[in-house]
Amino acid sequence: MIECKNITKIFNQNRHNEQIALKNINLKIKKNELTVLKGASGSGKSTLLSLIAALSRPTKGEIIVDGKRVSKMLENSTAMFRRENIGFIFQKYNLISTLNSYENIILPTIPSNPNEKELTRHVDTLLEMFSITNKKQNSAAADLNICERHRTLKDNSWMCILHQYHKASRLKACTAIGIMW
């Protein structure tokens, strides 16, 4: 479950260019519930997802994900939390340009020393699911077009989820799905 309690996020607080991105947001997303975040550009959708994913901290309020108070975690704990629980596709394509699609996809699993045979099987499934051809999976990320980069990022996020499923025998990364447009 994801719970946001009285979340406020202020950028440049107490400065002349202070901007309130979120104010007193309360949200509860139950496990396996589909949630759509819809709003105009600049309405705070990405900011809210960034806070839930522990990529930044709220100015005020508390965020709880699967019983963990992520808004209160220390930095090294948030890094571990993100690695083990979050699959995130950023608005900017954060691929490592010198790595190919396959290498970018397996990147989230490397710190936990995965079983190579299982890893290859999962990646092959994802590559097929998102129509990344052999030629493209061996191309450097810098050589991929925007659609191919996006599919690689989807594979990277799904790889994180599949890896956690394999490790924990359940989809704990699938607490909820956020869709933005």
Phi, psi and omega in degrees: 000145175246129179226126175248124182244111174053048185280129172232137175229120180241126175267144180055045184302138179063026175241168182296336180254030179304138180224124177271111181273320179223142180223117175051052180275128174239129185209138176228124178239117181281158178304137179065017178266135177272126181234133178249127174258115183233135178180169180293161175302132180085007183276353175109007181300308181294323178298315179298314179297322178297321178291316180297323180279003179063031175276338173211172184248146176288152174291324181212149176105183186223140177238127181237126178236120182049043177082357179261129179278084186293332180289347181250359184289150172286160186303316180294329177288323179292324178297316178294318178302312180298316182298322186268345188231343190242133168245122190227129173255114183280158178296323174267141184284099182272062175261152175276114191298334181274350177266151176276177183302313181303312182294321177295325181291319183279348184312316182295342185269344188303316182301338183259014177047068184290161173290120187298323181295313178296318180301312180300318180298315180296315181296317179301320178298315180294317180300319178291316182300321183258018172055046173262113185287165178305318180299314183287326181292340178263359178276146175296147182304326180297336182268358181273148175281175186300317180297319180292323177296318180297317179296322178296319178295322176298317178299319180299316179293316178295326179298319177301315181293312180298321180296318178293322178299315181295318181292318188252000181058028173198160182270069182290338177287346182264040178302317179202161179240128176254129178241132181240147166204000000 
